[in-house]
Amino acid sequence: MNWRNLILAGLTGAAIGYVVTKKQTEAITPEKALKQFKEKARDHYTISGAWIMVNSEEKNVHGLPYSVFKGGFSNSSPGREASHFEFLIDASTGSLLELVQK
């Protein structure tokens, strides 16, 4: 293997490493976070409407700092009064951090 191939392989590896690292540190979009949440929540709730804030904010959840999206949804079943919930989703991973019935 000559020097040219060695340098080319090194630069290619560095570029791939940069792209992978950049992709891992990007926050998810609020729309994607809401979609993921609704897909998981459908097993337990009948969601008739949902919303999510477009801008993330810094918040302590259980004593730990997170960048979060705030959102909410209405749970309605035929013959029952609608109940309303609010949630916090981690803006980096899309994980549900808090769900509270209002």
mmCIF file of N, CA and C in Angstrom:
data_model
loop_
_atom_site.group_PDB
_atom_site.id
_atom_site.type_symbol
_atom_site.label_atom_id
_atom_site.label_comp_id
_atom_site.label_asym_id
_atom_site.label_seq_id
_atom_site.Cartn_x
_atom_site.Cartn_y
_atom_site.Cartn_z
ATOM 1 N N MET A 1 0.854 -1.171 0.000
ATOM 2 C CA MET A 1 0.000 0.000 0.000
ATOM 3 C C MET A 1 0.901 1.235 0.000
ATOM 4 N N ASN A 2 0.635 2.133 -0.899
ATOM 5 C CA ASN A 2 1.476 3.328 -0.975
ATOM 6 C C ASN A 2 0.896 4.443 -0.114
ATOM 7 N N TRP A 3 1.646 5.534 -0.015
ATOM 8 C CA TRP A 3 1.253 6.656 0.840
ATOM 9 C C TRP A 3 -0.068 7.278 0.401
ATOM 10 N N ARG A 4 -0.302 7.346 -0.870
ATOM 11 C CA ARG A 4 -1.533 7.956 -1.394
ATOM 12 C C ARG A 4 -2.765 7.200 -0.886
ATOM 13 N N ASN A 5 -2.734 5.876 -0.968
ATOM 14 C CA ASN A 5 -3.865 5.066 -0.494
ATOM 15 C C ASN A 5 -4.043 5.185 1.021
ATOM 16 N N LEU A 6 -2.933 5.255 1.733
ATOM 17 C CA LEU A 6 -2.990 5.384 3.185
ATOM 18 C C LEU A 6 -3.624 6.715 3.597
ATOM 19 N N ILE A 7 -3.230 7.793 2.940
ATOM 20 C CA ILE A 7 -3.794 9.113 3.242
ATOM 21 C C ILE A 7 -5.268 9.156 2.860
ATOM 22 N N LEU A 8 -5.615 8.600 1.712
ATOM 23 C CA LEU A 8 -7.006 8.573 1.270
ATOM 24 C C LEU A 8 -7.873 7.775 2.252
ATOM 25 N N ALA A 9 -7.390 6.649 2.723
ATOM 26 C CA ALA A 9 -8.135 5.838 3.694
ATOM 27 C C ALA A 9 -8.312 6.594 5.010
ATOM 28 N N GLY A 10 -7.282 7.303 5.440
ATOM 29 C CA GLY A 10 -7.367 8.084 6.672
ATOM 30 C C GLY A 10 -8.370 9.213 6.575
ATOM 31 N N LEU A 11 -8.368 9.927 5.458
ATOM 32 C CA LEU A 11 -9.322 11.018 5.259
ATOM 33 C C LEU A 11 -10.751 10.496 5.163
ATOM 34 N N THR A 12 -10.938 9.372 4.503
ATOM 35 C CA THR A 12 -12.272 8.777 4.401
ATOM 36 C C THR A 12 -12.781 8.370 5.783
ATOM 37 N N GLY A 13 -11.931 7.758 6.573
ATOM 38 C CA GLY A 13 -12.314 7.362 7.931
ATOM 39 C C GLY A 13 -12.663 8.560 8.801
ATOM 40 N N ALA A 14 -11.890 9.631 8.669
ATOM 41 C CA ALA A 14 -12.164 10.845 9.441
ATOM 42 C C ALA A 14 -13.497 11.455 9.034
ATOM 43 N N ALA A 15 -13.785 11.482 7.732
ATOM 44 C CA ALA A 15 -15.056 12.040 7.254
ATOM 45 C C ALA A 15 -16.239 11.223 7.752
ATOM 46 N N ILE A 16 -16.136 9.914 7.700
ATOM 47 C CA ILE A 16 -17.213 9.049 8.182
ATOM 48 C C ILE A 16 -17.403 9.241 9.689
ATOM 49 N N GLY A 17 -16.317 9.328 10.429
ATOM 50 C CA GLY A 17 -16.400 9.558 11.870
ATOM 51 C C GLY A 17 -17.076 10.870 12.199
ATOM 52 N N TYR A 18 -16.765 11.912 11.438
ATOM 53 C CA TYR A 18 -17.382 13.218 11.653
ATOM 54 C C TYR A 18 -18.885 13.153 11.405
ATOM 55 N N VAL A 19 -19.301 12.530 10.315
ATOM 56 C CA VAL A 19 -20.728 12.437 9.967
ATOM 57 C C VAL A 19 -21.486 11.652 11.029
ATOM 58 N N VAL A 20 -20.944 10.542 11.483
ATOM 59 C CA VAL A 20 -21.606 9.721 12.503
ATOM 60 C C VAL A 20 -21.729 10.495 13.807
ATOM 61 N N THR A 21 -20.686 11.175 14.217
ATOM 62 C CA THR A 21 -20.721 11.961 15.457
ATOM 63 C C THR A 21 -21.722 13.100 15.348
ATOM 64 N N LYS A 22 -21.749 13.788 14.231
ATOM 65 C CA LYS A 22 -22.682 14.891 14.018
ATOM 66 C C LYS A 22 -24.119 14.389 14.086
ATOM 67 N N LYS A 23 -24.398 13.256 13.477
ATOM 68 C CA LYS A 23 -25.751 12.692 13.456
ATOM 69 C C LYS A 23 -26.200 12.311 14.871
ATOM 70 N N GLN A 24 -25.312 11.808 15.700
ATOM 71 C CA GLN A 24 -25.657 11.388 17.051
ATOM 72 C C GLN A 24 -25.955 12.567 17.962
ATOM 73 N N THR A 25 -25.387 13.727 17.698
ATOM 74 C CA THR A 25 -25.575 14.868 18.590
ATOM 75 C C THR A 25 -26.723 15.778 18.156
ATOM 76 N N GLU A 26 -27.324 15.525 16.998
ATOM 77 C CA GLU A 26 -28.430 16.354 16.541
ATOM 78 C C GLU A 26 -29.689 16.049 17.330
ATOM 79 N N ALA A 27 -30.427 17.091 17.660
ATOM 80 C CA ALA A 27 -31.710 16.916 18.339
ATOM 81 C C ALA A 27 -32.759 16.510 17.310
ATOM 82 N N ILE A 28 -33.765 15.783 17.760
ATOM 83 C CA ILE A 28 -34.840 15.415 16.851
ATOM 84 C C ILE A 28 -35.792 16.596 16.699
ATOM 85 N N THR A 29 -36.579 16.591 15.659
ATOM 86 C CA THR A 29 -37.542 17.671 15.444
ATOM 87 C C THR A 29 -38.746 17.458 16.360
ATOM 88 N N PRO A 30 -39.441 18.531 16.727
ATOM 89 C CA PRO A 30 -40.623 18.363 17.567
ATOM 90 C C PRO A 30 -41.694 17.524 16.878
ATOM 91 N N GLU A 31 -41.818 17.654 15.561
ATOM 92 C CA GLU A 31 -42.804 16.872 14.830
ATOM 93 C C GLU A 31 -42.506 15.374 14.926
ATOM 94 N N LYS A 32 -41.235 15.011 14.795
ATOM 95 C CA LYS A 32 -40.845 13.607 14.908
ATOM 96 C C LYS A 32 -41.065 13.100 16.334
ATOM 97 N N ALA A 33 -40.749 13.927 17.323
ATOM 98 C CA ALA A 33 -40.955 13.538 18.718
ATOM 99 C C ALA A 33 -42.434 13.286 18.996
ATOM 100 N N LEU A 34 -43.312 14.155 18.482
ATOM 101 C CA LEU A 34 -44.750 13.985 18.682
ATOM 102 C C LEU A 34 -45.248 12.734 17.977
ATOM 103 N N LYS A 35 -44.781 12.499 16.780
ATOM 104 C CA LYS A 35 -45.194 11.308 16.039
ATOM 105 C C LYS A 35 -44.790 10.032 16.783
ATOM 106 N N GLN A 36 -43.552 9.980 17.271
ATOM 107 C CA GLN A 36 -43.086 8.815 18.032
ATOM 108 C C GLN A 36 -43.924 8.620 19.291
ATOM 109 N N PHE A 37 -44.211 9.725 19.986
ATOM 110 C CA PHE A 37 -45.002 9.640 21.206
ATOM 111 C C PHE A 37 -46.392 9.093 20.916
ATOM 112 N N LYS A 38 -47.048 9.630 19.882
ATOM 113 C CA LYS A 38 -48.407 9.197 19.558
ATOM 114 C C LYS A 38 -48.446 7.720 19.159
ATOM 115 N N GLU A 39 -47.429 7.243 18.442
ATOM 116 C CA GLU A 39 -47.377 5.835 18.062
ATOM 117 C C GLU A 39 -47.302 4.935 19.289
ATOM 118 N N LYS A 40 -46.526 5.319 20.278
ATOM 119 C CA LYS A 40 -46.395 4.522 21.499
ATOM 120 C C LYS A 40 -47.617 4.653 22.394
ATOM 121 N N ALA A 41 -48.203 5.842 22.456
ATOM 122 C CA ALA A 41 -49.330 6.091 23.365
ATOM 123 C C ALA A 41 -50.629 5.470 22.862
ATOM 124 N N ARG A 42 -50.734 5.190 21.574
ATOM 125 C CA ARG A 42 -51.969 4.616 21.019
ATOM 126 C C ARG A 42 -52.339 3.290 21.666
ATOM 127 N N ASP A 43 -51.371 2.579 22.205
ATOM 128 C CA ASP A 43 -51.651 1.303 22.873
ATOM 129 C C ASP A 43 -52.447 1.489 24.157
ATOM 130 N N HIS A 44 -52.347 2.668 24.775
ATOM 131 C CA HIS A 44 -52.973 2.903 26.075
ATOM 132 C C HIS A 44 -54.022 4.006 26.082
ATOM 133 N N TYR A 45 -54.014 4.872 25.075
ATOM 134 C CA TYR A 45 -54.908 6.025 25.047
ATOM 135 C C TYR A 45 -55.583 6.140 23.679
ATOM 136 N N THR A 46 -56.775 6.749 23.683
ATOM 137 C CA THR A 46 -57.447 7.099 22.445
ATOM 138 C C THR A 46 -57.220 8.593 22.237
ATOM 139 N N ILE A 47 -56.236 8.938 21.443
ATOM 140 C CA ILE A 47 -55.824 10.330 21.274
ATOM 141 C C ILE A 47 -56.730 10.999 20.255
ATOM 142 N N SER A 48 -57.430 12.049 20.710
ATOM 143 C CA SER A 48 -58.312 12.784 19.808
ATOM 144 C C SER A 48 -57.673 14.089 19.325
ATOM 145 N N GLY A 49 -56.637 14.535 19.977
ATOM 146 C CA GLY A 49 -55.919 15.741 19.576
ATOM 147 C C GLY A 49 -54.607 15.822 20.340
ATOM 148 N N ALA A 50 -53.575 16.372 19.703
ATOM 149 C CA ALA A 50 -52.271 16.475 20.360
ATOM 150 C C ALA A 50 -51.544 17.716 19.860
ATOM 151 N N TRP A 51 -50.648 18.235 20.683
ATOM 152 C CA TRP A 51 -49.857 19.407 20.330
ATOM 153 C C TRP A 51 -48.471 19.276 20.946
ATOM 154 N N ILE A 52 -47.531 20.036 20.385
ATOM 155 C CA ILE A 52 -46.181 20.081 20.934
ATOM 156 C C ILE A 52 -45.589 21.455 20.634
ATOM 157 N N MET A 53 -44.832 21.984 21.568
ATOM 158 C CA MET A 53 -44.170 23.279 21.372
ATOM 159 C C MET A 53 -43.027 23.112 20.369
ATOM 160 N N VAL A 54 -42.846 24.082 19.504
ATOM 161 C CA VAL A 54 -41.835 24.006 18.459
ATOM 162 C C VAL A 54 -40.442 24.260 19.021
ATOM 163 N N ASN A 55 -40.338 25.125 20.001
ATOM 164 C CA ASN A 55 -39.036 25.452 20.590
ATOM 165 C C ASN A 55 -38.809 24.630 21.848
ATOM 166 N N SER A 56 -37.604 24.103 21.969
ATOM 167 C CA SER A 56 -37.264 23.360 23.184
ATOM 168 C C SER A 56 -36.894 24.348 24.284
ATOM 169 N N GLU A 57 -36.945 23.887 25.510
ATOM 170 C CA GLU A 57 -36.534 24.720 26.647
ATOM 171 C C GLU A 57 -35.771 23.863 27.641
ATOM 172 N N GLU A 58 -34.961 24.506 28.439
ATOM 173 C CA GLU A 58 -34.175 23.818 29.459
ATOM 174 C C GLU A 58 -35.049 23.609 30.693
ATOM 175 N N LYS A 59 -35.050 22.391 31.215
ATOM 176 C CA LYS A 59 -35.877 22.085 32.386
ATOM 177 C C LYS A 59 -35.209 20.978 33.187
ATOM 178 N N ASN A 60 -35.331 21.064 34.518
ATOM 179 C CA ASN A 60 -34.866 19.991 35.389
ATOM 180 C C ASN A 60 -35.997 18.998 35.592
ATOM 181 N N VAL A 61 -35.728 17.744 35.298
ATOM 182 C CA VAL A 61 -36.701 16.672 35.494
ATOM 183 C C VAL A 61 -36.078 15.672 36.455
ATOM 184 N N HIS A 62 -36.713 15.505 37.609
ATOM 185 C CA HIS A 62 -36.197 14.623 38.663
ATOM 186 C C HIS A 62 -34.763 15.008 39.053
ATOM 187 N N GLY A 63 -34.504 16.319 39.067
ATOM 188 C CA GLY A 63 -33.205 16.826 39.490
ATOM 189 C C GLY A 63 -32.121 16.799 38.427
ATOM 190 N N LEU A 64 -32.450 16.383 37.192
ATOM 191 C CA LEU A 64 -31.459 16.327 36.127
ATOM 192 C C LEU A 64 -31.816 17.319 35.024
ATOM 193 N N PRO A 65 -30.816 18.011 34.469
ATOM 194 C CA PRO A 65 -31.105 19.011 33.425
ATOM 195 C C PRO A 65 -31.347 18.351 32.066
ATOM 196 N N TYR A 66 -32.385 18.810 31.368
ATOM 197 C CA TYR A 66 -32.719 18.317 30.033
ATOM 198 C C TYR A 66 -33.132 19.486 29.154
ATOM 199 N N SER A 67 -32.971 19.304 27.856
ATOM 200 C CA SER A 67 -33.589 20.169 26.868
ATOM 201 C C SER A 67 -34.849 19.421 26.444
ATOM 202 N N VAL A 68 -36.024 20.040 26.634
ATOM 203 C CA VAL A 68 -37.273 19.307 26.450
ATOM 204 C C VAL A 68 -38.235 20.024 25.510
ATOM 205 N N PHE A 69 -39.137 19.229 24.931
ATOM 206 C CA PHE A 69 -40.298 19.746 24.230
ATOM 207 C C PHE A 69 -41.495 19.518 25.142
ATOM 208 N N LYS A 70 -42.316 20.549 25.319
ATOM 209 C CA LYS A 70 -43.559 20.415 26.073
ATOM 210 C C LYS A 70 -44.669 20.105 25.084
ATOM 211 N N GLY A 71 -45.604 19.297 25.519
ATOM 212 C CA GLY A 71 -46.736 18.971 24.659
ATOM 213 C C GLY A 71 -47.909 18.475 25.481
ATOM 214 N N GLY A 72 -48.953 18.098 24.780
ATOM 215 C CA GLY A 72 -50.130 17.585 25.447
ATOM 216 C C GLY A 72 -51.039 16.870 24.472
ATOM 217 N N PHE A 73 -52.026 16.162 25.025
ATOM 218 C CA PHE A 73 -53.000 15.478 24.192
ATOM 219 C C PHE A 73 -54.291 15.280 24.965
ATOM 220 N N SER A 74 -55.349 15.016 24.214
ATOM 221 C CA SER A 74 -56.650 14.711 24.802
ATOM 222 C C SER A 74 -56.926 13.236 24.583
ATOM 223 N N ASN A 75 -57.398 12.580 25.638
ATOM 224 C CA ASN A 75 -57.756 11.173 25.588
ATOM 225 C C ASN A 75 -59.275 11.099 25.673
ATOM 226 N N SER A 76 -59.908 10.597 24.640
ATOM 227 C CA SER A 76 -61.367 10.534 24.670
ATOM 228 C C SER A 76 -61.846 9.170 24.196
ATOM 229 N N SER A 77 -62.732 8.600 24.974
ATOM 230 C CA SER A 77 -63.364 7.331 24.642
ATOM 231 C C SER A 77 -64.859 7.564 24.561
ATOM 232 N N PRO A 78 -65.567 6.840 23.693
ATOM 233 C CA PRO A 78 -67.023 7.012 23.595
ATOM 234 C C PRO A 78 -67.706 6.783 24.951
ATOM 235 N N GLY A 79 -68.596 7.707 25.304
ATOM 236 C CA GLY A 79 -69.327 7.588 26.563
ATOM 237 C C GLY A 79 -68.584 8.062 27.790
ATOM 238 N N ARG A 80 -67.383 8.540 27.633
ATOM 239 C CA ARG A 80 -66.594 9.027 28.774
ATOM 240 C C ARG A 80 -66.164 10.460 28.512
ATOM 241 N N GLU A 81 -65.986 11.192 29.589
ATOM 242 C CA GLU A 81 -65.513 12.575 29.473
ATOM 243 C C GLU A 81 -64.043 12.573 29.057
ATOM 244 N N ALA A 82 -63.670 13.505 28.194
ATOM 245 C CA ALA A 82 -62.283 13.598 27.720
ATOM 246 C C ALA A 82 -61.361 13.972 28.880
ATOM 247 N N SER A 83 -60.190 13.384 28.890
ATOM 248 C CA SER A 83 -59.176 13.747 29.878
ATOM 249 C C SER A 83 -57.983 14.332 29.129
ATOM 250 N N HIS A 84 -57.290 15.251 29.774
ATOM 251 C CA HIS A 84 -56.196 15.969 29.144
ATOM 252 C C HIS A 84 -54.885 15.652 29.870
ATOM 253 N N PHE A 85 -53.828 15.485 29.086
ATOM 254 C CA PHE A 85 -52.520 15.151 29.614
ATOM 255 C C PHE A 85 -51.491 16.127 29.061
ATOM 256 N N GLU A 86 -50.445 16.374 29.836
ATOM 257 C CA GLU A 86 -49.293 17.138 29.378
ATOM 258 C C GLU A 86 -48.059 16.267 29.550
ATOM 259 N N PHE A 87 -47.081 16.457 28.658
ATOM 260 C CA PHE A 87 -45.885 15.627 28.711
ATOM 261 C C PHE A 87 -44.642 16.445 28.418
ATOM 262 N N LEU A 88 -43.502 15.894 28.808
ATOM 263 C CA LEU A 88 -42.189 16.436 28.480
ATOM 264 C C LEU A 88 -41.422 15.352 27.739
ATOM 265 N N ILE A 89 -40.852 15.725 26.597
ATOM 266 C CA ILE A 89 -40.073 14.790 25.788
ATOM 267 C C ILE A 89 -38.654 15.319 25.670
ATOM 268 N N ASP A 90 -37.684 14.443 25.866
ATOM 269 C CA ASP A 90 -36.276 14.807 25.713
ATOM 270 C C ASP A 90 -36.030 15.226 24.264
ATOM 271 N N ALA A 91 -35.543 16.438 24.067
ATOM 272 C CA ALA A 91 -35.331 16.978 22.716
ATOM 273 C C ALA A 91 -34.167 16.301 21.995
ATOM 274 N N SER A 92 -33.317 15.604 22.714
ATOM 275 C CA SER A 92 -32.181 14.920 22.078
ATOM 276 C C SER A 92 -32.542 13.518 21.603
ATOM 277 N N THR A 93 -33.315 12.802 22.413
ATOM 278 C CA THR A 93 -33.575 11.386 22.117
ATOM 279 C C THR A 93 -35.020 11.084 21.748
ATOM 280 N N GLY A 94 -35.948 11.953 22.136
ATOM 281 C CA GLY A 94 -37.359 11.679 21.899
ATOM 282 C C GLY A 94 -37.990 10.837 22.989
ATOM 283 N N SER A 95 -37.268 10.604 24.072
ATOM 284 C CA SER A 95 -37.782 9.799 25.181
ATOM 285 C C SER A 95 -38.769 10.588 26.026
ATOM 286 N N LEU A 96 -39.825 9.924 26.458
ATOM 287 C CA LEU A 96 -40.796 10.538 27.342
ATOM 288 C C LEU A 96 -40.189 10.680 28.726
ATOM 289 N N LEU A 97 -40.185 11.904 29.264
ATOM 290 C CA LEU A 97 -39.604 12.151 30.578
ATOM 291 C C LEU A 97 -40.679 12.316 31.651
ATOM 292 N N GLU A 98 -41.839 12.821 31.250
ATOM 293 C CA GLU A 98 -42.889 13.092 32.242
ATOM 294 C C GLU A 98 -44.244 13.090 31.535
ATOM 295 N N LEU A 99 -45.258 12.510 32.190
ATOM 296 C CA LEU A 99 -46.629 12.500 31.695
ATOM 297 C C LEU A 99 -47.541 12.757 32.878
ATOM 298 N N VAL A 100 -48.332 13.842 32.782
ATOM 299 C CA VAL A 100 -49.175 14.255 33.901
ATOM 300 C C VAL A 100 -50.587 14.501 33.375
ATOM 301 N N GLN A 101 -51.584 13.948 34.099
ATOM 302 C CA GLN A 101 -52.983 14.212 33.727
ATOM 303 C C GLN A 101 -53.395 15.543 34.345
ATOM 304 N N LYS A 102 -54.038 16.388 33.535
ATOM 305 C CA LYS A 102 -54.476 17.711 34.004
ATOM 306 C C LYS A 102 -55.961 17.734 34.231
#
